[in-house]
CSV table of C-alpha atoms in Angstrom, one decimal:
chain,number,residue,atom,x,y,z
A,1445,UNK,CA,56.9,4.3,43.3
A,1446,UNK,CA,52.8,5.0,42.7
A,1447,UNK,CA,51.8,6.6,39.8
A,1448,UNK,CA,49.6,10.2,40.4
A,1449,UNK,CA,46.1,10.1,40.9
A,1450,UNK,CA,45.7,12.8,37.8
A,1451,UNK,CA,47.6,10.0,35.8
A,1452,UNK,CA,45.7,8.0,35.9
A,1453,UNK,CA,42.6,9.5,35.5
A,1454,UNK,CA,44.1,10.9,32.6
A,1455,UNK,CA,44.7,7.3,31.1
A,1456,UNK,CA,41.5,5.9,31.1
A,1457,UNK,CA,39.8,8.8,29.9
A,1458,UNK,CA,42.1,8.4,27.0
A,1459,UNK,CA,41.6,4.9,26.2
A,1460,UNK,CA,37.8,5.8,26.9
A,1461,UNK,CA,37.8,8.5,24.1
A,1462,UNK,CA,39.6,5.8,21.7
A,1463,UNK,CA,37.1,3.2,22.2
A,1464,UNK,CA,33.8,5.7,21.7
A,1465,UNK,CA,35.5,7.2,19.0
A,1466,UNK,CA,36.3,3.8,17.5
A,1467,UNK,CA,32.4,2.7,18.2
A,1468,UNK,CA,31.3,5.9,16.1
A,1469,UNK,CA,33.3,4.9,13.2
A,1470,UNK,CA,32.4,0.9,12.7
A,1471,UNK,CA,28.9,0.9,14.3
A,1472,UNK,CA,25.8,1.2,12.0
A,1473,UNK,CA,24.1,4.7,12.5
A,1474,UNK,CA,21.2,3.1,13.5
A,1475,UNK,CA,22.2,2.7,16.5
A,1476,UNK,CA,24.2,6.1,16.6
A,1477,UNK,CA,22.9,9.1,15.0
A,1478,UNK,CA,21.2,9.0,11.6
A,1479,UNK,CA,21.8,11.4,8.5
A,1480,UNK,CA,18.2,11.5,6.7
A,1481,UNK,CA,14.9,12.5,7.9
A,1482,UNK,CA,11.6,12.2,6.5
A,1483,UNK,CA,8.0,13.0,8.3
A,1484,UNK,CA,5.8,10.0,6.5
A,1485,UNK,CA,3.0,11.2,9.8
A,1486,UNK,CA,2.9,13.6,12.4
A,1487,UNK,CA,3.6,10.5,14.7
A,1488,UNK,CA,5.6,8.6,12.2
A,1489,UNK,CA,9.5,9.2,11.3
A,1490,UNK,CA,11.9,7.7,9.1
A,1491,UNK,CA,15.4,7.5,9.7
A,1492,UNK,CA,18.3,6.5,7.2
A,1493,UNK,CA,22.0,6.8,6.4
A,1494,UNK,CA,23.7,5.0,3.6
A,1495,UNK,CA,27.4,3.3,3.8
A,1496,UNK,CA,28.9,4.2,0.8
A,1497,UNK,CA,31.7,1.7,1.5
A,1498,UNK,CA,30.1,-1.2,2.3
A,1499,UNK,CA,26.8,-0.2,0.3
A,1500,UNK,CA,24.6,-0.9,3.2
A,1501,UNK,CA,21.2,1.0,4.3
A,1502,UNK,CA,19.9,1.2,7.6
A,1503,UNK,CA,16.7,2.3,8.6
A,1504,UNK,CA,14.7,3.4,11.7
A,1505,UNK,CA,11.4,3.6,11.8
A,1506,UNK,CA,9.7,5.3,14.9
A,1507,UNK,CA,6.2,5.8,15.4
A,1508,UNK,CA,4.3,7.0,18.5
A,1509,UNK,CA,0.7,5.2,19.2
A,1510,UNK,CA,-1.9,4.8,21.6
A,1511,UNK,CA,-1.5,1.2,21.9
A,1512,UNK,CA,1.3,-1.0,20.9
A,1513,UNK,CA,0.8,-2.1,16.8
A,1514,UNK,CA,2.8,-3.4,13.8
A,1515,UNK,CA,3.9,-0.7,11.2
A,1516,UNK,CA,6.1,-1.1,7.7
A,1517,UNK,CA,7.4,0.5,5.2
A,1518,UNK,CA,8.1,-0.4,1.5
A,1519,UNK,CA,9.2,1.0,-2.0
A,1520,UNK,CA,8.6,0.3,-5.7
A,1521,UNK,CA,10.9,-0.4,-8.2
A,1522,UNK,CA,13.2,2.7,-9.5
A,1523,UNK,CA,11.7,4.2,-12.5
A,1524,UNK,CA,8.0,2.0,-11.8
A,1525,UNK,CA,4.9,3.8,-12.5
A,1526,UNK,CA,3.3,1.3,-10.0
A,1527,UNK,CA,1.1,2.6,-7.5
A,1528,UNK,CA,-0.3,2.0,-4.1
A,1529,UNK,CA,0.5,-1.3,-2.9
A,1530,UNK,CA,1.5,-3.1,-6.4
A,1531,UNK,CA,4.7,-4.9,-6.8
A,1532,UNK,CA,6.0,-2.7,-3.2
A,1533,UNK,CA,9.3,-4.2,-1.8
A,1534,UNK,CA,7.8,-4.0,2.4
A,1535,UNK,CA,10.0,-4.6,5.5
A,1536,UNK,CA,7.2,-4.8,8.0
A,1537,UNK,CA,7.5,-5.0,12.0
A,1538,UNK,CA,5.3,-7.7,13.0
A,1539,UNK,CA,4.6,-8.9,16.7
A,1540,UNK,CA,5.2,-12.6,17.4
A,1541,UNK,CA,4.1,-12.7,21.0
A,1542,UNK,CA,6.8,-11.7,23.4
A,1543,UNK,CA,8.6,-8.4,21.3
A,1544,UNK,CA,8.5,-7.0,17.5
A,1545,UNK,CA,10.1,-8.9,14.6
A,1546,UNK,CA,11.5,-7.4,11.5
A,1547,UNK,CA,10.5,-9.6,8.6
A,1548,UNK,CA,10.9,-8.8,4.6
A,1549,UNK,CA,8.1,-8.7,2.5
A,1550,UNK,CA,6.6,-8.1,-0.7
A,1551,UNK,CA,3.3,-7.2,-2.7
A,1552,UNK,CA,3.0,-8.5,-6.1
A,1553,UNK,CA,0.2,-7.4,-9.1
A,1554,UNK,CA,-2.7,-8.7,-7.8
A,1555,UNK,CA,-3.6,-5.1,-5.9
A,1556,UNK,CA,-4.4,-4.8,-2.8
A,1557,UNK,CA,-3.9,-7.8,-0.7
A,1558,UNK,CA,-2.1,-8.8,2.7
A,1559,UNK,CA,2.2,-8.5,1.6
A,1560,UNK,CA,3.8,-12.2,1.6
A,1561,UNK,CA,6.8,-13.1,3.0
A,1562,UNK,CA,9.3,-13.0,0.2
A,1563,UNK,CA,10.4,-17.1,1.7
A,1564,UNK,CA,6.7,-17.9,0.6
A,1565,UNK,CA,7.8,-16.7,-3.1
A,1566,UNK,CA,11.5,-18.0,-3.9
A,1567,UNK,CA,12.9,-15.1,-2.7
A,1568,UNK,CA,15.5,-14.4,0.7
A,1569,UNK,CA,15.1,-12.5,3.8
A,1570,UNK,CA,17.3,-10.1,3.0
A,1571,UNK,CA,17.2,-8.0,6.3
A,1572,UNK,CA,20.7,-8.2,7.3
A,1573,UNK,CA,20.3,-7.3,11.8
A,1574,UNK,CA,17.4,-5.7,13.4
A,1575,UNK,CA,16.3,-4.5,16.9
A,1576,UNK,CA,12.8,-3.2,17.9
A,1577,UNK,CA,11.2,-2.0,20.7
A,1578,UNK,CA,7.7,-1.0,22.2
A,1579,UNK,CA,7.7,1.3,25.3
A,1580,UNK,CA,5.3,2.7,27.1
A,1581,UNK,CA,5.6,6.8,27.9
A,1582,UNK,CA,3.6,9.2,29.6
A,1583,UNK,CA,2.9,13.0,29.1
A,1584,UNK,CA,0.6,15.7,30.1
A,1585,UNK,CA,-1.0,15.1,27.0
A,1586,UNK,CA,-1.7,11.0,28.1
A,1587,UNK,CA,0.3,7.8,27.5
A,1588,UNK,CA,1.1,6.2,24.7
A,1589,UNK,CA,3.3,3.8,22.9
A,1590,UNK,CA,6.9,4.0,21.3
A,1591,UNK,CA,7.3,1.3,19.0
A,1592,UNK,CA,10.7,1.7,16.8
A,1593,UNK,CA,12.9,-0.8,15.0
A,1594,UNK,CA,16.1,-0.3,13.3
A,1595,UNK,CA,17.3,-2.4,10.4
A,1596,UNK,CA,19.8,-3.1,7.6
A,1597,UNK,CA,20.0,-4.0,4.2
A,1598,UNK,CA,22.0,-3.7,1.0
A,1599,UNK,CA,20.9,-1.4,-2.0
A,1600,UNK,CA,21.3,-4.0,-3.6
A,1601,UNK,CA,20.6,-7.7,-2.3
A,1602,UNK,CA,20.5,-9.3,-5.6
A,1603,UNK,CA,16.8,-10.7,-4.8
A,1604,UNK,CA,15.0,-10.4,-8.4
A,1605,UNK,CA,12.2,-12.0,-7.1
A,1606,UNK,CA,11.2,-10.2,-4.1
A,1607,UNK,CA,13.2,-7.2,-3.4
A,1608,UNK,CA,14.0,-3.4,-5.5
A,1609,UNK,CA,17.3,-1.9,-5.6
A,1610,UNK,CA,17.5,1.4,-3.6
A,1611,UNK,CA,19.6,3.8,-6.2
A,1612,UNK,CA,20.2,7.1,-6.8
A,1613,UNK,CA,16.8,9.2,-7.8
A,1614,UNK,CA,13.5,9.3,-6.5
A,1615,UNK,CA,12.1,6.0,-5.1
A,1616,UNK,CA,7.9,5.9,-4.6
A,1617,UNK,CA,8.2,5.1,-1.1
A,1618,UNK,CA,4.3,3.8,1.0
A,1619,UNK,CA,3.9,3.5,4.6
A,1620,UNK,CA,0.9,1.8,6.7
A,1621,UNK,CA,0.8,1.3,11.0
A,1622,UNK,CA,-2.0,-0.9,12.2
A,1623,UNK,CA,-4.2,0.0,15.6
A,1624,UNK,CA,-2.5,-2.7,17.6
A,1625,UNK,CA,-0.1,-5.4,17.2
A,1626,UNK,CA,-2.2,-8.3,15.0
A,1627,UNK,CA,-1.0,-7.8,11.2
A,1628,UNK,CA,-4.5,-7.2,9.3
A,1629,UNK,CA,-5.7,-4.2,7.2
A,1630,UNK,CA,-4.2,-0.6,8.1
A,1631,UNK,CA,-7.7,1.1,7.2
A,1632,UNK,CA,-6.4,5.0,6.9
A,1633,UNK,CA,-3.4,4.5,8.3
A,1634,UNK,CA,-1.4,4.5,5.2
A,1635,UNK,CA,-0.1,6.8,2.8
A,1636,UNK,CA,2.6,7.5,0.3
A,1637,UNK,CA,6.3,10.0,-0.1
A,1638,UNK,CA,8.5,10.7,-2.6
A,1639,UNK,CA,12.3,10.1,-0.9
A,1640,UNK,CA,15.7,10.7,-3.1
A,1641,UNK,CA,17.6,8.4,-0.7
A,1642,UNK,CA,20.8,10.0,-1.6
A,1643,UNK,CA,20.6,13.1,-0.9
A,1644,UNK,CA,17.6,13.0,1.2
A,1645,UNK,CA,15.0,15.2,-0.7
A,1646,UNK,CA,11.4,14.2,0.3
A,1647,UNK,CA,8.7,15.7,-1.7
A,1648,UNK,CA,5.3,14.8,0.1
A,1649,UNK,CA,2.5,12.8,-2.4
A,1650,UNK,CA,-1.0,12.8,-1.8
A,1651,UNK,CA,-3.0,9.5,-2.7
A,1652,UNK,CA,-5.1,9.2,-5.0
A,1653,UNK,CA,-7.6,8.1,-1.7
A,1654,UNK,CA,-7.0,11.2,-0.1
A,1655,UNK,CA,-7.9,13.5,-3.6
A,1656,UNK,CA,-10.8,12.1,-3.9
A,1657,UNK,CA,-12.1,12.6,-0.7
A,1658,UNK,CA,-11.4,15.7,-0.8
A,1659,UNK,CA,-13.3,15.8,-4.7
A,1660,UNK,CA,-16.2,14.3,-2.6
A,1661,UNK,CA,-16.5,16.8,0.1
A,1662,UNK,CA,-16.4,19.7,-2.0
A,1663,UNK,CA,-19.3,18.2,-4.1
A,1664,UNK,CA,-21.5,17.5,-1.1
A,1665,UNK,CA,-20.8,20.7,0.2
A,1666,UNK,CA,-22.0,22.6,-3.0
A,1667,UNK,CA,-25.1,20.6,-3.6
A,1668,UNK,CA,-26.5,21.1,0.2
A,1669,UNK,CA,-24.8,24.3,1.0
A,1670,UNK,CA,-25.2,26.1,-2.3
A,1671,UNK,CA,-27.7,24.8,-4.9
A,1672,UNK,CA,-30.4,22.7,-2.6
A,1673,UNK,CA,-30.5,25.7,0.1
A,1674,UNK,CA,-30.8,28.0,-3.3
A,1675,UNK,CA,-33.5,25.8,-4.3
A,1676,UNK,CA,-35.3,26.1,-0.9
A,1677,UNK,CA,-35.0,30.0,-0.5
A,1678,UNK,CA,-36.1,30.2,-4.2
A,1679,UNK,CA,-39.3,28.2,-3.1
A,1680,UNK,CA,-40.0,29.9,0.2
A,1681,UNK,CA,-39.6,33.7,-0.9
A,1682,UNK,CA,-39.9,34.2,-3.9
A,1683,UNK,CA,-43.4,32.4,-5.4
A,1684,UNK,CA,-44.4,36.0,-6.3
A,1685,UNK,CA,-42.0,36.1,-9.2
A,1686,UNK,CA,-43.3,33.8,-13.0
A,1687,UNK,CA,-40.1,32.1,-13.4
A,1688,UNK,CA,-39.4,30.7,-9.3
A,1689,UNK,CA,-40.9,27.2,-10.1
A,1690,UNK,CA,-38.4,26.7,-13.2
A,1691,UNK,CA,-35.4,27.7,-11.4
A,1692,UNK,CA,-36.3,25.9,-8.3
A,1693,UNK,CA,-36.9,22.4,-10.3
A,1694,UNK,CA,-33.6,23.5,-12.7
A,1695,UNK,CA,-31.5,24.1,-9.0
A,1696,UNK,CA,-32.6,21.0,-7.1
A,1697,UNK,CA,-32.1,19.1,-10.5
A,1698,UNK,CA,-28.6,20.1,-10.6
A,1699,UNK,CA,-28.0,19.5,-6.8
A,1700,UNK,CA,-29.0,16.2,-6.9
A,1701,UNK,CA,-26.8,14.8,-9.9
A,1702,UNK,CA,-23.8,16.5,-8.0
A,1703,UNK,CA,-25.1,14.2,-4.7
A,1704,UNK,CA,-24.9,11.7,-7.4
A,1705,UNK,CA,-22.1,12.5,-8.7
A,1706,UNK,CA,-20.0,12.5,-5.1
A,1707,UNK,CA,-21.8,9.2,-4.2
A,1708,UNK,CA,-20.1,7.7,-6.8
A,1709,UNK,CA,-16.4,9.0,-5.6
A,1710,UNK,CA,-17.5,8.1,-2.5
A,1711,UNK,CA,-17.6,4.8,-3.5
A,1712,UNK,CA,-14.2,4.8,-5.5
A,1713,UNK,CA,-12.4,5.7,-2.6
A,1714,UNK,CA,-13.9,3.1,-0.6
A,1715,UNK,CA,-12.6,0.6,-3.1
A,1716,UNK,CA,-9.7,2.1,-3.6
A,1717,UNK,CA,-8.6,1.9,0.1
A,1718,UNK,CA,-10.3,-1.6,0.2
A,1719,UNK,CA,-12.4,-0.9,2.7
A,1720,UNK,CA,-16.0,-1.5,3.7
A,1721,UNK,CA,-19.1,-0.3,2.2
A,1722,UNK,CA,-21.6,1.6,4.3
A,1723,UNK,CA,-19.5,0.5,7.4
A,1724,UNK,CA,-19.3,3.1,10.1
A,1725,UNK,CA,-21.6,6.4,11.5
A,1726,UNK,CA,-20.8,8.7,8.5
A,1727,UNK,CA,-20.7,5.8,5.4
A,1728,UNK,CA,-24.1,4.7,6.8
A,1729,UNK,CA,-25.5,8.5,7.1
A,1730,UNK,CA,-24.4,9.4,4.1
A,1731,UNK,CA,-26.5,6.1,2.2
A,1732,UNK,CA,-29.6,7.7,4.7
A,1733,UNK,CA,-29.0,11.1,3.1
A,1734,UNK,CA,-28.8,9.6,-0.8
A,1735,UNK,CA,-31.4,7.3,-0.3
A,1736,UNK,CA,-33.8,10.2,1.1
A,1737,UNK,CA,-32.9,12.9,-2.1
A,1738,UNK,CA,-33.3,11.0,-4.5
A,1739,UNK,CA,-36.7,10.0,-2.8
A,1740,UNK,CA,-38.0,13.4,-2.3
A,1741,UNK,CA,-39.4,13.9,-5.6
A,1742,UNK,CA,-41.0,10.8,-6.1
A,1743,UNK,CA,-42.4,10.2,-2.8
A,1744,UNK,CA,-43.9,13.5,-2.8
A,1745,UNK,CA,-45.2,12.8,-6.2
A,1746,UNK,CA,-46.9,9.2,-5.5
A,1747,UNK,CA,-48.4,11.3,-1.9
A,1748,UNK,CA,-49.9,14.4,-4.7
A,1749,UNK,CA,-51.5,11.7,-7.2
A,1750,UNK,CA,-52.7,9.1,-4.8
A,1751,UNK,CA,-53.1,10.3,-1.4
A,1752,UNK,CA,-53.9,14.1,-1.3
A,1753,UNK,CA,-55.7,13.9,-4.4
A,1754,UNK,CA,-54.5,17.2,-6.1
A,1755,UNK,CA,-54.9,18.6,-2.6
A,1756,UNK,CA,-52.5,21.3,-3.2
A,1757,UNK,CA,-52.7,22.9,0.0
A,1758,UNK,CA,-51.4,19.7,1.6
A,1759,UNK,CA,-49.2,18.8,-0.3
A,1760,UNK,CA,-46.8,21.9,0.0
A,1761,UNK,CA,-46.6,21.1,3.3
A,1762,UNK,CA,-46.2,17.6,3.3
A,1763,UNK,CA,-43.3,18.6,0.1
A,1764,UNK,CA,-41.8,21.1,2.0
A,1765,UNK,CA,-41.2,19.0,5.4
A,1766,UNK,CA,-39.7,16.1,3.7
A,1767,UNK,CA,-37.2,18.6,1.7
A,1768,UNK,CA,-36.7,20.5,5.0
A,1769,UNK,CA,-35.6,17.9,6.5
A,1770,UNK,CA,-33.4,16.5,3.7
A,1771,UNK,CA,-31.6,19.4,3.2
A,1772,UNK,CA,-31.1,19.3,7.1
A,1773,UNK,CA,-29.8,15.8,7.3
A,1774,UNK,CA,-27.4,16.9,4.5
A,1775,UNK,CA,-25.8,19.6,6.7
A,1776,UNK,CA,-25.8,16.9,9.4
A,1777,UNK,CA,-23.4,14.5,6.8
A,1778,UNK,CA,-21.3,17.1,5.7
A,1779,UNK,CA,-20.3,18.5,9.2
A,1780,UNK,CA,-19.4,14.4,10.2
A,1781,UNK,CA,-17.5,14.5,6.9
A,1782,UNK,CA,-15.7,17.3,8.0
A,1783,UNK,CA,-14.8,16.7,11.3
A,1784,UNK,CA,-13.8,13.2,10.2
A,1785,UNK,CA,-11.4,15.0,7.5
A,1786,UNK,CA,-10.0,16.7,10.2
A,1787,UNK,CA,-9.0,14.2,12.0
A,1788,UNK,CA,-7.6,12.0,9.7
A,1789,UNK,CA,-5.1,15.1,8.4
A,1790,UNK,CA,-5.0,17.3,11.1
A,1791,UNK,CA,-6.2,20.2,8.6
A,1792,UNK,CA,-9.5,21.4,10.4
A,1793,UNK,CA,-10.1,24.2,8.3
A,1794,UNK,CA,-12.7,22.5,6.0
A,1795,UNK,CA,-14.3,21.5,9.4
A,1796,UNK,CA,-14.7,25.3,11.0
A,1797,UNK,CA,-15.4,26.6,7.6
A,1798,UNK,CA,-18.6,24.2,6.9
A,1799,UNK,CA,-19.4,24.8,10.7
A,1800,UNK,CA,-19.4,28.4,9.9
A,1801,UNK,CA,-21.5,28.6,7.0
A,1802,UNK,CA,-24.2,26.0,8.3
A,1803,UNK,CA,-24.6,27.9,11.8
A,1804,UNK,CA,-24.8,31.4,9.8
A,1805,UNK,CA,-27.3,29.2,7.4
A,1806,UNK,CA,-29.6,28.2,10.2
A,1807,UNK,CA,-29.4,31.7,12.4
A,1808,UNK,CA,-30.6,33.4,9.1
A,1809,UNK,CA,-33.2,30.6,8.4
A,1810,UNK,CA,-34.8,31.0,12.1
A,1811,UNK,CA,-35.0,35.3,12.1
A,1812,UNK,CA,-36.3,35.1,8.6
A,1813,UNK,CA,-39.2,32.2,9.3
A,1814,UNK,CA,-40.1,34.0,12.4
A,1815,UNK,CA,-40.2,37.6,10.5
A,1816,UNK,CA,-42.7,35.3,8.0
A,1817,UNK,CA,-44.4,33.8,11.1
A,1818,UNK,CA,-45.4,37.3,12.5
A,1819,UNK,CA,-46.1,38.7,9.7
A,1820,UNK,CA,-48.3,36.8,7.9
A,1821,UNK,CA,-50.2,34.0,10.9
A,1822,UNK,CA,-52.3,36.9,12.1
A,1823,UNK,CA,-54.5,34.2,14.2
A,1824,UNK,CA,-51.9,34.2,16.8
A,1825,UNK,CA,-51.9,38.4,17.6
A,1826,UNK,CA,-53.7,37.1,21.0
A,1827,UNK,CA,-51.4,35.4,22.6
A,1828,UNK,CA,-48.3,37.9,21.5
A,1829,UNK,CA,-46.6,39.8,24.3
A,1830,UNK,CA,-48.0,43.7,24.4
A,1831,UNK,CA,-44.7,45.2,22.8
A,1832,UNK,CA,-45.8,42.8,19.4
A,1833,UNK,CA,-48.9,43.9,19.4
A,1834,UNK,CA,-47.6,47.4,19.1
A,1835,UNK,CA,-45.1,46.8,16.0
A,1836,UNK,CA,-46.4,44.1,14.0
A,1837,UNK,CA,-50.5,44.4,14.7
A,1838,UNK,CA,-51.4,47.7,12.4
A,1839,UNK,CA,-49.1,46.0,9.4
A,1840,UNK,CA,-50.9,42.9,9.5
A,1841,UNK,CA,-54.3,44.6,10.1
A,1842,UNK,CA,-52.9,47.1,7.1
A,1843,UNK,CA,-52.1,43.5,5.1
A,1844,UNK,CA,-55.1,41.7,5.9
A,1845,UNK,CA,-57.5,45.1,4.8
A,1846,UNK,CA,-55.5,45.3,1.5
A,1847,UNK,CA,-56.1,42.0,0.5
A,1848,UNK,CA,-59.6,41.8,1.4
A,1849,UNK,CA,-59.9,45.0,-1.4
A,1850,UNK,CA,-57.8,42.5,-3.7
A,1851,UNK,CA,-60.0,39.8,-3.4
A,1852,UNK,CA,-63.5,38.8,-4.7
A,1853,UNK,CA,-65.3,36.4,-2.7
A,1854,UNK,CA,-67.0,33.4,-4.7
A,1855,UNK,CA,-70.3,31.4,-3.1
A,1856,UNK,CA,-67.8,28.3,-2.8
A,1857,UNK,CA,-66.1,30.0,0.2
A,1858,UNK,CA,-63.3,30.3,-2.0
A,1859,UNK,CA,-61.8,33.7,-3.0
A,1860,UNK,CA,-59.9,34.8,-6.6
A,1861,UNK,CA,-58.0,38.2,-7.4
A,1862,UNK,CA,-60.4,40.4,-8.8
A,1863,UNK,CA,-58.1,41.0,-11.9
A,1864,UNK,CA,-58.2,37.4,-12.5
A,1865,UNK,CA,-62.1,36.9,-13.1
A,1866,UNK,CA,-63.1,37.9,-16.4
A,1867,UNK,CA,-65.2,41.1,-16.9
């Protein structure tokens, strides 16, 4: 007698149920579905769930790139007040040639140097099973890279030497992903996130890298776009008032200390994300732009006393070029700061607000030179167009006639105000 078709159809989607339910239950969520989440990046993720009953973590890190590269994550010890990459507990992906290996790590006191494996140091390799991956994927947006691993580890491997205990509470949690697959420095690449493993709260940290960029920025942008341009419009329109030559040396005093003052976070960051000095288009700008304001005055001051010979005429224009131009190669720094800030934290508000106020800053700079221009350079009424010579000829004619009443001519070919000579 033969069984029914539905019978059997009915059996082995029985026993198929039992043995997918069964797989749920006994294997590690990494390879099912995970119960934390935390953002470390917009193209980084971090996955976990903890096994209560056999008190084993897994872990998945994914992160999307243009080109295949290593990435890792690590942890202080509960309760440390350690920061960046001091005594940090790493697993880091590395690539060994053919596909990704999982190794474990660690970063002792010394600061910021390459992580060791923790063999190198009398301690274990405490990474229980692993698998990784790096696939290639293609969107509208380009292609890219998928490189993921997934891990496992106890919360506590009893490795004093080399590993922290994951426990209840907030654990200091860093993350760093290279630019392709050779383990050297991560550059930017790197940050840090508070993550309460337990119950999955993740309260975002920002370096102490990242504040002071943002510290430096915010100087730079005052002393160029506030106090050096003050400075310059104090110069350039209003001479006719006693006190413009104090407030113009006071302003420009003040803007360069505050120049000063960001060149030197400029520098702590630098150090602090051990990188290079004065390596790259904005690092190597921005020592052009230093080097050239704190120049200004003492250049122009060696061209007054030994050159131009008190030539005063001269010398404002030689004075006002050099600061001119300073002030312009300042805005040029601060916009590749910005745009650079931009794109390493996808925030580009700083960017379109500094664009903002420097092309509003150089619109009102051209109408109000060429008002000046027209105004005052009446040698040039010649070669205006016709509809000038309507508007702008009877003031200057008006201008030129009330200063010639003004003025007292002297046998030198020079002239003085007439309420200047003594009667």
């Amino acid at each position: 007698m033969h069984t029914p078709v539905h019978s059997v159809v009915w059996h082995y989607c029985w026993l198929l149920f039992v043995v997918v339910m069964v797989w749920c239950l006994h294997t590690p969520a990494a390879y099912g579905q995970l119960q934390q989440k935390a953002l470390l990046h917009e193209d980084y993720t971090l996955y976990w769930v903890i096994n209560k009953n056999t008190n084993v973590t897994t872990f998945q890190l994914s992160l999307l790139s243009t080109e295949p590269c290593w990435f890792g994550l690590g942890w202080h010890a509960p309760g440390s007040s350690d920061q960046g990459m001091i005594n940090v507990d790493f697993v880091i992906a590395t690539y060994n040639g053919t596909q990704l290996v999982v190794g474990d790590y660690y970063s002792g006191d010394g600061g910021y140097v390459k992580p060791v494996k923790d063999t190198t140091i009398g301690g274990k390799d405490n990474i229980l099973s692993y698998t990784s991956m790096q696939v290639p994927y293609e969107t509208v947006a380009g292609t890219g890279v998928v490189n993921s691993v997934s891990f496992q580890r106890l919360l506590h491997t009893g490795d004093v030497k080399a590993d922290h205990p994951i426990e209840h509470g907030v654990t200091h949690v860093v993350w760093a992903f290279g630019t392709d697959n050779t383990f050297k420095f991560h550059g930017p690449n790197a940050g840090a996130v508070d993550i309460d493993f337990f119950t999955g709260k993740v309260t975002a940290v920002a370096s102490t890298a990242s504040q002071l960029k943002v510290i430096h920025m915010g100087l730079m942008s005052f002393a160029f776009l506030v106090l050096l341009t003050f400075g310059a419009v104090v110069a350039r329109f209003l001479r006719k008032n006693q006190w413009w030559f104090v407030l113009h040396v006071s302003v420009q005093i003040l803007g360069i200390l505050t120049i000063l003052a960001a060149f030197i976070v400029a520098i702590v960051v630098v150090d602090d994300e051990d990188s290079q000095h004065f390596v790259g288009l904005h690092k190597v700008f921005g020592l052009v732009v230093i080097i050239a304001t704190f120049c200004l005055p003492v250049f122009t001051g060696i061209i007054a006393r030994w050159f131009l010979r008190g030539n005063k005429a001269k010398y404002k224009i030689v004075h006002n070029l050099i600061g001119y131009i300073t002030i312009l190669l300042g805005y040029i720094e601060i916009y590749f700061g910005a745009n650079m800030y931009s794109d390493t934290t996808s925030n580009n508000t700083p960017f379109y607000l500094v664009s903002v106020v420097i092309g509003l800053y150089l619109v009102i700079a051209v109408l109000f030179e060429t008002s000046r221009l027209l105004d005052g350079i009446h040698f040039l009424s010649p070669y205006l167009p016709r509809s000038l010579h309507r508007y702008y000829l009877p003031h200057i004619k008006q201008k030129l006639a009330n200063k010639r009443k003004e003025s007292t001519p002297l046998k030198s070919g020079l002239s003085v105000r007439a309420d200047d000579v003594d009667s």
